[in-house]
Amino acid sequence: MSSTEDLEYPHILIQYQNGFLISKVMFAACELGVFDLLKESKENLSSKVIAERLGTSLHGTERLLDACVGLKLLSVEVKEEGAFYGNTEISNLYLTKSSPKSQYHNLMYYSKTIYLCWHYLTDAVREGKNQYERAFGISSNDVFEALYRSEEEMIKFMYGLNAVWSICGRDVIAAFDLSPFTTIYDLGGGAGALAQECVSLYADCTVTIFDLPKVVEIAKKHFISPEERRIMFYEGDFFKDPVPEADLYILARILHDWADEKCVQLLRKVQKACKSGGGVLLIETLLNEDKSGPLESQLYSMNMLVQTEGKERTPKEYNQLLTAAGFKETEIKKTGKLYDAILGRK
Ligand SMILES: C[S@@+](CC[C@H](N)C(=O)[O-])C[C@H]1O[C@@H](n2cnc3c(N)ncnc32)[C@H](O)[C@@H]1O
């Protein structure tokens, strides 16, 4: 229901209309290195110094800095000599590249890839399919062939995926007690952030990252140290190749990429390979049963439309997929953050 205030003056619509302007201000400041510079400098800097150090125009930089102050991403101190800018705590922690909780790579993936696909959202709704062809001139039915169109693009994607686990990886891995499961396969485990959470939380487990050969190659080269003895790799295509036996399979942000039939196909394979007493841990963003929210999950589901052949689902929908594949007891744990966990038992 609209409030009387909104009908007098549509404040909420103006906020929505400006939503992407806000995102772009944050993305541009990250991309230009504003937050990194201010963290390194350890003192507040004037717009002139910031522009000189970043090699940007003075009048463009002044406006960007002021907009960041409006968004509470920067603080400003006005002295006689002029305005001096500094990071706010949240920017220092999440928007600088060097922070362990940095979201920089995720934001760059939003700015450079997702944003371009969303330009064609209307077409995606009309046609019911992803927009890689329009956004990047790639006509492939294989979502990941399109996503992995260059090594640079793959690295960007993998850094972006890892970033979110630095803020909610521990929550999803700790949602259930996984200590009884010692042989774990992370199917589509990508750059391995969740595998690292697993081995750091559970002393007795080994985790094998199962992913496409070119992803495994990059994960080994850029993300997982060879000294990490409890993380291993398995190169394969989980639709075409056999899935090895294990106690637990983690599928984090995997099923949301695919249509129902493919999800059941994959889950059946996992169910057959799973040791008795073992299980599957789905990690996904969950929609309310009546799909009335949460807003993030609704927006992510639209993102799956413009980028993949999948969608975000409700707990009941995941339960139906697990049951169709032969899993018995399923249990859900909500974390209160972006991603939740569902454990299905063989
Ligand atoms: C959305 S990403 C999720 C990555 C990781 N699980 C996470 O949550 O950060 C999907 C992953 O599935 C992998 N993948 C896609 N198709 C695959 C296939 N046919 N066989 C194996 N892995 C696949 C991709 O390479 C990618 O790492």
mmCIF file of C-alpha atoms and ligand atoms in Angstrom:
data_model
loop_
_atom_site.group_PDB
_atom_site.id
_atom_site.type_symbol
_atom_site.label_atom_id
_atom_site.label_comp_id
_atom_site.label_asym_id
_atom_site.label_seq_id
_atom_site.Cartn_x
_atom_site.Cartn_y
_atom_site.Cartn_z
ATOM 1 C CA MET A 1 0.000 0.000 0.000
ATOM 2 C CA SER A 2 1.279 3.458 -0.867
ATOM 3 C CA SER A 3 1.556 5.883 2.029
ATOM 4 C CA THR A 4 -0.345 9.191 1.835
ATOM 5 C CA GLU A 5 3.014 10.958 1.834
ATOM 6 C CA ASP A 6 4.138 8.999 -1.253
ATOM 7 C CA LEU A 7 0.951 9.977 -3.073
ATOM 8 C CA GLU A 8 1.495 13.678 -2.281
ATOM 9 C CA TYR A 9 5.093 13.484 -3.493
ATOM 10 C CA PRO A 10 6.498 10.211 -4.945
ATOM 11 C CA HIS A 11 9.691 10.146 -2.896
ATOM 12 C CA ILE A 12 9.978 6.372 -3.163
ATOM 13 C CA LEU A 13 9.802 6.472 -6.975
ATOM 14 C CA ILE A 14 12.514 9.116 -7.097
ATOM 15 C CA GLN A 15 14.706 6.869 -4.948
ATOM 16 C CA TYR A 16 14.100 3.935 -7.303
ATOM 17 C CA GLN A 17 14.744 6.078 -10.381
ATOM 18 C CA ASN A 18 18.093 7.130 -8.900
ATOM 19 C CA GLY A 19 19.090 3.646 -7.741
ATOM 20 C CA PHE A 20 21.523 3.002 -10.578
ATOM 21 C CA LEU A 21 23.062 6.477 -10.260
ATOM 22 C CA ILE A 22 23.974 5.579 -6.684
ATOM 23 C CA SER A 23 25.501 2.252 -7.745
ATOM 24 C CA LYS A 24 27.541 3.930 -10.453
ATOM 25 C CA VAL A 25 28.977 6.576 -8.098
ATOM 26 C CA MET A 26 30.204 3.817 -5.774
ATOM 27 C CA PHE A 27 31.546 1.729 -8.680
ATOM 28 C CA ALA A 28 33.404 4.708 -10.232
ATOM 29 C CA ALA A 29 34.992 5.727 -6.929
ATOM 30 C CA CYS A 30 36.143 2.120 -6.411
ATOM 31 C CA GLU A 31 37.417 1.757 -9.950
ATOM 32 C CA LEU A 32 39.377 5.013 -9.807
ATOM 33 C CA GLY A 33 40.955 3.990 -6.501
ATOM 34 C CA VAL A 34 39.559 6.823 -4.342
ATOM 35 C CA PHE A 35 39.141 4.612 -1.251
ATOM 36 C CA ASP A 36 42.535 2.916 -1.712
ATOM 37 C CA LEU A 37 44.297 6.279 -1.989
ATOM 38 C CA LEU A 38 42.611 7.652 1.133
ATOM 39 C CA LYS A 39 43.402 4.496 3.115
ATOM 40 C CA GLU A 40 47.070 4.592 2.076
ATOM 41 C CA SER A 41 47.468 8.331 2.724
ATOM 42 C CA LYS A 42 46.351 7.955 6.384
ATOM 43 C CA GLU A 43 45.267 11.620 6.389
ATOM 44 C CA ASN A 44 42.400 13.490 4.809
ATOM 45 C CA LEU A 45 43.200 14.898 1.373
ATOM 46 C CA SER A 46 41.902 17.825 -0.680
ATOM 47 C CA SER A 47 40.126 17.229 -3.988
ATOM 48 C CA LYS A 48 43.104 18.806 -5.760
ATOM 49 C CA VAL A 49 45.578 16.308 -4.279
ATOM 50 C CA ILE A 50 43.191 13.403 -4.900
ATOM 51 C CA ALA A 51 42.718 14.439 -8.547
ATOM 52 C CA GLU A 52 46.481 14.814 -9.047
ATOM 53 C CA ARG A 53 47.281 11.424 -7.505
ATOM 54 C CA LEU A 54 44.518 9.636 -9.425
ATOM 55 C CA GLY A 55 45.235 11.484 -12.680
ATOM 56 C CA THR A 56 41.609 12.631 -12.959
ATOM 57 C CA SER A 57 39.998 15.992 -13.788
ATOM 58 C CA LEU A 58 39.581 18.351 -10.832
ATOM 59 C CA HIS A 59 35.963 19.270 -11.522
ATOM 60 C CA GLY A 60 34.923 15.628 -12.120
ATOM 61 C CA THR A 61 36.723 14.476 -8.983
ATOM 62 C CA GLU A 62 35.143 17.212 -6.830
ATOM 63 C CA ARG A 63 31.670 16.089 -7.854
ATOM 64 C CA LEU A 64 32.433 12.422 -7.324
ATOM 65 C CA LEU A 65 33.858 13.111 -3.845
ATOM 66 C CA ASP A 66 30.846 15.210 -2.848
ATOM 67 C CA ALA A 67 28.432 12.524 -4.070
ATOM 68 C CA CYS A 68 30.402 9.963 -2.019
ATOM 69 C CA VAL A 69 29.982 12.225 1.034
ATOM 70 C CA GLY A 70 26.224 12.283 0.334
ATOM 71 C CA LEU A 71 26.277 8.471 0.254
ATOM 72 C CA LYS A 72 28.277 8.347 3.514
ATOM 73 C CA LEU A 73 31.128 6.588 1.713
ATOM 74 C CA LEU A 74 33.428 9.533 2.487
ATOM 75 C CA SER A 75 33.619 12.080 5.294
ATOM 76 C CA VAL A 76 34.475 15.724 4.695
ATOM 77 C CA GLU A 77 36.151 18.279 6.894
ATOM 78 C CA VAL A 78 35.851 21.887 5.715
ATOM 79 C CA LYS A 79 38.830 24.077 6.723
ATOM 80 C CA GLU A 80 39.846 27.587 5.702
ATOM 81 C CA GLU A 81 42.037 26.115 2.929
ATOM 82 C CA GLY A 82 39.096 24.097 1.579
ATOM 83 C CA ALA A 83 37.492 20.664 1.900
ATOM 84 C CA PHE A 84 39.439 17.570 3.003
ATOM 85 C CA TYR A 85 38.085 14.083 2.366
ATOM 86 C CA GLY A 86 38.580 10.800 4.214
ATOM 87 C CA ASN A 87 37.124 7.280 4.130
ATOM 88 C CA THR A 88 34.254 6.330 6.404
ATOM 89 C CA GLU A 89 34.676 3.117 8.410
ATOM 90 C CA ILE A 90 32.484 1.115 6.047
ATOM 91 C CA SER A 91 34.528 2.230 2.993
ATOM 92 C CA ASN A 92 37.823 1.391 4.690
ATOM 93 C CA LEU A 93 36.547 -2.068 5.534
ATOM 94 C CA TYR A 94 34.647 -3.039 2.384
ATOM 95 C CA LEU A 95 35.641 -0.788 -0.521
ATOM 96 C CA THR A 96 39.431 -0.820 -0.351
ATOM 97 C CA LYS A 97 41.243 -3.513 -2.322
ATOM 98 C CA SER A 98 43.620 -4.456 0.500
ATOM 99 C CA SER A 99 40.964 -5.180 3.136
ATOM 100 C CA PRO A 100 40.322 -8.895 3.900
ATOM 101 C CA LYS A 101 36.596 -8.087 3.624
ATOM 102 C CA SER A 102 36.977 -6.163 0.363
ATOM 103 C CA GLN A 103 33.970 -6.169 -1.980
ATOM 104 C CA TYR A 104 35.987 -4.361 -4.661
ATOM 105 C CA HIS A 105 36.044 -7.286 -7.123
ATOM 106 C CA ASN A 106 32.360 -7.985 -6.680
ATOM 107 C CA LEU A 107 31.532 -4.329 -7.370
ATOM 108 C CA MET A 108 33.753 -4.322 -10.468
ATOM 109 C CA TYR A 109 31.931 -7.412 -11.739
ATOM 110 C CA TYR A 110 28.611 -5.597 -11.175
ATOM 111 C CA SER A 111 29.889 -2.488 -12.929
ATOM 112 C CA LYS A 112 31.553 -4.136 -15.934
ATOM 113 C CA THR A 113 29.430 -7.207 -16.608
ATOM 114 C CA ILE A 114 26.111 -7.286 -14.764
ATOM 115 C CA TYR A 115 25.358 -3.625 -15.494
ATOM 116 C CA LEU A 116 25.740 -4.222 -19.241
ATOM 117 C CA CYS A 117 23.396 -7.226 -19.195
ATOM 118 C CA TRP A 118 20.814 -5.239 -17.198
ATOM 119 C CA HIS A 119 20.757 -2.649 -19.958
ATOM 120 C CA TYR A 120 18.705 -5.285 -21.810
ATOM 121 C CA LEU A 121 16.403 -6.274 -18.945
ATOM 122 C CA THR A 122 13.270 -5.427 -20.946
ATOM 123 C CA ASP A 123 14.452 -7.686 -23.789
ATOM 124 C CA ALA A 124 15.232 -10.448 -21.279
ATOM 125 C CA VAL A 125 11.681 -10.285 -19.910
ATOM 126 C CA ARG A 126 10.184 -10.241 -23.423
ATOM 127 C CA GLU A 127 12.265 -13.149 -24.662
ATOM 128 C CA GLY A 128 12.739 -15.070 -21.401
ATOM 129 C CA LYS A 129 16.461 -15.543 -21.961
ATOM 130 C CA ASN A 130 19.875 -14.192 -21.045
ATOM 131 C CA GLN A 131 21.290 -11.179 -22.843
ATOM 132 C CA TYR A 132 24.917 -12.091 -23.551
ATOM 133 C CA GLU A 133 24.400 -11.775 -27.278
ATOM 134 C CA ARG A 134 23.149 -8.190 -27.035
ATOM 135 C CA ALA A 135 25.529 -7.143 -24.261
ATOM 136 C CA PHE A 136 28.723 -8.803 -25.498
ATOM 137 C CA GLY A 137 28.000 -10.124 -29.017
ATOM 138 C CA ILE A 138 28.344 -13.720 -27.791
ATOM 139 C CA SER A 139 25.839 -16.186 -29.183
ATOM 140 C CA SER A 140 26.300 -19.339 -27.134
ATOM 141 C CA ASN A 141 23.706 -21.555 -25.515
ATOM 142 C CA ASP A 142 26.315 -22.465 -22.935
ATOM 143 C CA VAL A 143 26.105 -19.862 -20.176
ATOM 144 C CA PHE A 144 29.602 -20.558 -18.879
ATOM 145 C CA GLU A 145 31.163 -20.507 -22.327
ATOM 146 C CA ALA A 146 29.819 -16.972 -22.629
ATOM 147 C CA LEU A 147 30.818 -16.023 -19.080
ATOM 148 C CA TYR A 148 34.332 -17.406 -19.552
ATOM 149 C CA ARG A 149 34.986 -15.601 -22.835
ATOM 150 C CA SER A 150 38.536 -14.653 -21.829
ATOM 151 C CA GLU A 151 40.952 -15.481 -19.030
ATOM 152 C CA GLU A 152 40.699 -11.906 -17.781
ATOM 153 C CA GLU A 153 36.905 -12.205 -17.599
ATOM 154 C CA MET A 154 37.169 -15.514 -15.711
ATOM 155 C CA ILE A 155 39.563 -14.095 -13.126
ATOM 156 C CA LYS A 156 37.280 -11.083 -12.631
ATOM 157 C CA PHE A 157 34.270 -13.380 -12.162
ATOM 158 C CA MET A 158 36.125 -15.656 -9.724
ATOM 159 C CA TYR A 159 37.416 -12.756 -7.604
ATOM 160 C CA GLY A 160 33.903 -11.308 -7.640
ATOM 161 C CA LEU A 161 32.342 -14.593 -6.468
ATOM 162 C CA ASN A 162 34.897 -15.012 -3.699
ATOM 163 C CA ALA A 163 34.336 -11.496 -2.355
ATOM 164 C CA VAL A 164 30.852 -12.206 -1.040
ATOM 165 C CA TRP A 165 32.083 -15.218 0.965
ATOM 166 C CA SER A 166 34.420 -12.914 2.883
ATOM 167 C CA ILE A 167 31.270 -11.397 4.411
ATOM 168 C CA CYS A 168 28.951 -14.422 4.659
ATOM 169 C CA GLY A 169 30.956 -17.582 3.925
ATOM 170 C CA ARG A 170 31.407 -18.524 7.573
ATOM 171 C CA ASP A 171 27.648 -18.221 8.221
ATOM 172 C CA VAL A 172 26.660 -20.705 5.507
ATOM 173 C CA ILE A 173 29.373 -23.218 6.356
ATOM 174 C CA ALA A 174 28.577 -23.025 10.090
ATOM 175 C CA ALA A 175 24.791 -23.149 9.578
ATOM 176 C CA PHE A 176 24.837 -26.958 10.048
ATOM 177 C CA ASP A 177 27.334 -29.069 11.985
ATOM 178 C CA LEU A 178 29.323 -30.547 9.097
ATOM 179 C CA SER A 179 31.902 -32.260 11.337
ATOM 180 C CA PRO A 180 30.533 -35.791 10.649
ATOM 181 C CA PHE A 181 31.342 -35.321 6.943
ATOM 182 C CA THR A 182 35.036 -35.816 6.240
ATOM 183 C CA THR A 183 35.180 -36.274 2.445
ATOM 184 C CA ILE A 184 33.601 -33.220 0.908
ATOM 185 C CA TYR A 185 33.249 -32.254 -2.769
ATOM 186 C CA ASP A 186 32.477 -28.633 -3.604
ATOM 187 C CA LEU A 187 30.782 -28.974 -6.997
ATOM 188 C CA GLY A 188 31.379 -25.856 -9.074
ATOM 189 C CA GLY A 189 33.596 -24.719 -6.203
ATOM 190 C CA GLY A 190 35.265 -22.057 -8.371
ATOM 191 C CA ALA A 191 38.004 -20.094 -6.651
ATOM 192 C CA GLY A 192 37.577 -22.040 -3.408
ATOM 193 C CA ALA A 193 36.522 -19.483 -0.792
ATOM 194 C CA LEU A 194 33.985 -21.911 0.721
ATOM 195 C CA ALA A 195 36.453 -24.806 0.614
ATOM 196 C CA GLN A 196 38.787 -22.615 2.666
ATOM 197 C CA GLU A 197 35.996 -21.814 5.155
ATOM 198 C CA CYS A 198 35.321 -25.567 5.495
ATOM 199 C CA VAL A 199 38.887 -26.591 6.222
ATOM 200 C CA SER A 200 39.369 -23.735 8.649
ATOM 201 C CA LEU A 201 36.177 -24.610 10.572
ATOM 202 C CA TYR A 202 36.321 -28.435 10.481
ATOM 203 C CA ALA A 203 39.663 -29.986 11.434
ATOM 204 C CA ASP A 204 39.047 -33.458 9.989
ATOM 205 C CA CYS A 205 37.720 -32.770 6.523
ATOM 206 C CA THR A 206 39.278 -32.616 3.072
ATOM 207 C CA VAL A 207 37.531 -30.623 0.384
ATOM 208 C CA THR A 208 37.852 -31.292 -3.332
ATOM 209 C CA ILE A 209 36.926 -28.466 -5.659
ATOM 210 C CA PHE A 210 35.213 -29.987 -8.709
ATOM 211 C CA ASP A 211 35.056 -27.517 -11.578
ATOM 212 C CA LEU A 212 35.672 -27.105 -15.305
ATOM 213 C CA PRO A 213 39.357 -27.665 -16.263
ATOM 214 C CA LYS A 214 40.014 -24.019 -17.143
ATOM 215 C CA VAL A 215 38.520 -22.878 -13.812
ATOM 216 C CA VAL A 216 40.650 -25.355 -11.864
ATOM 217 C CA GLU A 217 43.740 -24.099 -13.678
ATOM 218 C CA ILE A 218 43.016 -20.506 -12.631
ATOM 219 C CA ALA A 219 42.059 -21.491 -9.075
ATOM 220 C CA LYS A 220 45.422 -23.247 -8.670
ATOM 221 C CA LYS A 221 47.343 -20.376 -10.245
ATOM 222 C CA HIS A 222 45.682 -17.414 -8.507
ATOM 223 C CA PHE A 223 43.626 -18.522 -5.499
ATOM 224 C CA ILE A 224 44.663 -21.664 -3.577
ATOM 225 C CA SER A 225 48.190 -22.121 -2.268
ATOM 226 C CA PRO A 226 49.751 -25.578 -2.972
ATOM 227 C CA GLU A 227 50.610 -25.619 0.733
ATOM 228 C CA GLU A 228 46.925 -25.963 1.539
ATOM 229 C CA ARG A 229 47.038 -29.791 1.819
ATOM 230 C CA ARG A 230 43.368 -30.317 2.694
ATOM 231 C CA ILE A 231 42.042 -28.697 -0.484
ATOM 232 C CA MET A 232 42.258 -30.714 -3.694
ATOM 233 C CA PHE A 233 41.011 -30.328 -7.225
ATOM 234 C CA TYR A 234 39.041 -32.442 -9.679
ATOM 235 C CA GLU A 235 38.642 -31.292 -13.272
ATOM 236 C CA GLY A 236 35.378 -32.191 -14.914
ATOM 237 C CA ASP A 237 31.962 -31.283 -16.245
ATOM 238 C CA PHE A 238 29.378 -32.184 -13.628
ATOM 239 C CA PHE A 239 26.722 -32.804 -16.273
ATOM 240 C CA LYS A 240 28.876 -35.067 -18.447
ATOM 241 C CA ASP A 241 31.514 -36.661 -16.211
ATOM 242 C CA PRO A 242 31.133 -39.037 -13.252
ATOM 243 C CA VAL A 243 30.913 -37.455 -9.803
ATOM 244 C CA PRO A 244 33.247 -39.243 -7.318
ATOM 245 C CA GLU A 245 31.974 -40.750 -4.055
ATOM 246 C CA ALA A 246 31.912 -38.459 -0.995
ATOM 247 C CA ASP A 247 30.187 -37.881 2.358
ATOM 248 C CA LEU A 248 28.990 -34.411 1.480
ATOM 249 C CA TYR A 249 28.535 -32.377 -1.683
ATOM 250 C CA ILE A 250 28.380 -28.601 -1.467
ATOM 251 C CA LEU A 251 26.495 -26.864 -4.281
ATOM 252 C CA ALA A 252 26.813 -23.140 -3.650
ATOM 253 C CA ARG A 253 25.113 -20.870 -6.172
ATOM 254 C CA ILE A 254 24.985 -23.785 -8.632
ATOM 255 C CA LEU A 255 21.297 -24.714 -8.924
ATOM 256 C CA HIS A 256 20.272 -21.070 -9.402
ATOM 257 C CA ASP A 257 22.162 -21.128 -12.752
ATOM 258 C CA TRP A 258 20.012 -23.911 -14.217
ATOM 259 C CA ALA A 259 16.444 -24.808 -15.193
ATOM 260 C CA ASP A 260 14.613 -27.385 -13.028
ATOM 261 C CA GLU A 261 15.287 -30.398 -15.285
ATOM 262 C CA LYS A 262 19.044 -29.820 -15.242
ATOM 263 C CA CYS A 263 19.015 -29.324 -11.451
ATOM 264 C CA VAL A 264 17.275 -32.683 -10.957
ATOM 265 C CA GLN A 265 19.678 -34.335 -13.432
ATOM 266 C CA LEU A 266 22.656 -33.052 -11.421
ATOM 267 C CA LEU A 267 21.140 -33.817 -8.005
ATOM 268 C CA ARG A 268 20.301 -37.426 -9.096
ATOM 269 C CA LYS A 269 23.912 -37.942 -10.061
ATOM 270 C CA VAL A 270 25.041 -36.556 -6.709
ATOM 271 C CA GLN A 271 22.517 -38.705 -4.825
ATOM 272 C CA LYS A 272 23.831 -41.871 -6.530
ATOM 273 C CA ALA A 273 27.476 -41.001 -5.797
ATOM 274 C CA CYS A 274 26.786 -39.990 -2.176
ATOM 275 C CA LYS A 275 27.827 -42.414 0.602
ATOM 276 C CA SER A 276 24.938 -43.685 2.715
ATOM 277 C CA GLY A 277 24.394 -41.309 5.639
ATOM 278 C CA GLY A 278 25.887 -38.540 3.525
ATOM 279 C CA GLY A 279 24.192 -35.529 2.070
ATOM 280 C CA VAL A 280 24.114 -32.452 -0.093
ATOM 281 C CA LEU A 281 24.426 -28.877 1.141
ATOM 282 C CA LEU A 282 22.719 -26.307 -1.077
ATOM 283 C CA ILE A 283 23.760 -22.707 -0.521
ATOM 284 C CA GLU A 284 21.499 -20.218 -2.217
ATOM 285 C CA THR A 285 19.620 -16.983 -1.661
ATOM 286 C CA LEU A 286 16.040 -17.956 -0.760
ATOM 287 C CA LEU A 287 12.773 -16.363 -1.826
ATOM 288 C CA ASN A 288 9.849 -16.271 0.610
ATOM 289 C CA GLU A 289 7.356 -19.065 -0.086
ATOM 290 C CA ASP A 290 4.876 -16.558 -1.591
ATOM 291 C CA LYS A 291 7.740 -14.835 -3.496
ATOM 292 C CA SER A 292 6.885 -11.551 -1.766
ATOM 293 C CA GLY A 293 10.549 -10.974 -0.896
ATOM 294 C CA PRO A 294 13.247 -10.536 0.220
ATOM 295 C CA LEU A 295 13.950 -7.800 -2.334
ATOM 296 C CA GLU A 296 17.595 -8.921 -2.803
ATOM 297 C CA SER A 297 16.468 -12.435 -3.748
ATOM 298 C CA GLN A 298 13.859 -11.049 -6.158
ATOM 299 C CA LEU A 299 16.504 -8.862 -7.825
ATOM 300 C CA TYR A 300 19.002 -11.743 -7.943
ATOM 301 C CA SER A 301 16.345 -13.837 -9.648
ATOM 302 C CA MET A 302 16.015 -11.129 -12.323
ATOM 303 C CA ASN A 303 19.786 -11.228 -12.595
ATOM 304 C CA MET A 304 19.611 -14.961 -13.245
ATOM 305 C CA LEU A 305 17.219 -14.132 -16.095
ATOM 306 C CA VAL A 306 19.595 -11.672 -17.789
ATOM 307 C CA GLN A 307 22.686 -13.826 -17.165
ATOM 308 C CA THR A 308 21.749 -17.527 -17.036
ATOM 309 C CA GLU A 309 18.991 -20.061 -17.703
ATOM 310 C CA GLY A 310 18.155 -20.375 -13.999
ATOM 311 C CA LYS A 311 16.320 -18.494 -11.241
ATOM 312 C CA GLU A 312 16.234 -18.046 -7.463
ATOM 313 C CA ARG A 313 13.819 -20.369 -5.688
ATOM 314 C CA THR A 314 11.756 -20.790 -2.512
ATOM 315 C CA PRO A 315 12.645 -23.414 0.158
ATOM 316 C CA LYS A 316 9.689 -25.505 -1.091
ATOM 317 C CA GLU A 317 11.015 -25.429 -4.656
ATOM 318 C CA TYR A 318 14.467 -26.603 -3.509
ATOM 319 C CA ASN A 319 12.806 -29.280 -1.426
ATOM 320 C CA GLN A 320 10.915 -30.503 -4.511
ATOM 321 C CA LEU A 321 14.164 -30.686 -6.532
ATOM 322 C CA LEU A 322 15.889 -32.643 -3.738
ATOM 323 C CA THR A 323 12.954 -35.020 -3.329
ATOM 324 C CA ALA A 324 12.755 -35.610 -7.103
ATOM 325 C CA ALA A 325 16.445 -36.605 -6.981
ATOM 326 C CA GLY A 326 15.875 -39.096 -4.131
ATOM 327 C CA PHE A 327 17.103 -37.106 -1.087
ATOM 328 C CA LYS A 328 15.027 -37.763 2.045
ATOM 329 C CA GLU A 329 15.198 -35.422 4.997
ATOM 330 C CA THR A 330 15.789 -31.812 4.099
ATOM 331 C CA GLU A 331 16.421 -29.064 6.609
ATOM 332 C CA ILE A 332 16.760 -25.317 6.091
ATOM 333 C CA LYS A 333 18.869 -22.864 8.065
ATOM 334 C CA LYS A 334 18.407 -19.159 7.389
ATOM 335 C CA THR A 335 21.460 -17.077 8.199
ATOM 336 C CA GLY A 336 19.878 -13.599 8.121
ATOM 337 C CA LYS A 337 22.426 -12.614 5.464
ATOM 338 C CA LEU A 338 22.394 -12.919 1.674
ATOM 339 C CA TYR A 339 22.740 -16.705 1.482
ATOM 340 C CA ASP A 340 21.041 -19.558 3.317
ATOM 341 C CA ALA A 341 21.756 -23.280 3.651
ATOM 342 C CA ILE A 342 19.665 -26.368 2.906
ATOM 343 C CA LEU A 343 20.894 -29.827 3.904
ATOM 344 C CA GLY A 344 19.438 -32.859 2.111
ATOM 345 C CA ARG A 345 20.227 -36.364 3.432
ATOM 346 C CA LYS A 346 20.608 -39.532 1.397
HETATM 347 C C1 LIG B 1 27.870 -19.147 -9.933
HETATM 348 S S1 LIG B 1 29.400 -19.972 -9.865
HETATM 349 C C2 LIG B 1 29.486 -20.438 -8.148
HETATM 350 C C3 LIG B 1 30.886 -20.665 -7.671
HETATM 351 C C4 LIG B 1 31.028 -21.019 -6.192
HETATM 352 N N1 LIG B 1 30.306 -22.217 -5.865
HETATM 353 C C5 LIG B 1 30.570 -19.866 -5.337
HETATM 354 O O1 LIG B 1 29.453 -19.896 -4.803
HETATM 355 O O2 LIG B 1 31.333 -18.892 -5.208
HETATM 356 C C6 LIG B 1 29.099 -21.488 -10.702
HETATM 357 C C7 LIG B 1 30.295 -22.416 -10.732
HETATM 358 O O3 LIG B 1 29.927 -23.633 -11.407
HETATM 359 C C8 LIG B 1 30.950 -23.975 -12.309
HETATM 360 N N2 LIG B 1 30.376 -24.780 -13.408
HETATM 361 C C9 LIG B 1 29.485 -24.383 -14.324
HETATM 362 N N3 LIG B 1 29.163 -25.394 -15.155
HETATM 363 C C10 LIG B 1 29.880 -26.457 -14.739
HETATM 364 C C11 LIG B 1 29.971 -27.805 -15.193
HETATM 365 N N4 LIG B 1 29.253 -28.225 -16.221
HETATM 366 N N5 LIG B 1 30.795 -28.644 -14.525
HETATM 367 C C12 LIG B 1 31.532 -28.213 -13.458
HETATM 368 N N6 LIG B 1 31.464 -26.944 -12.970
HETATM 369 C C13 LIG B 1 30.655 -26.085 -13.614
HETATM 370 C C14 LIG B 1 31.492 -22.649 -12.799
HETATM 371 O O4 LIG B 1 32.762 -22.748 -13.391
HETATM 372 C C15 LIG B 1 31.470 -21.836 -11.506
HETATM 373 O O5 LIG B 1 32.657 -22.018 -10.766
#
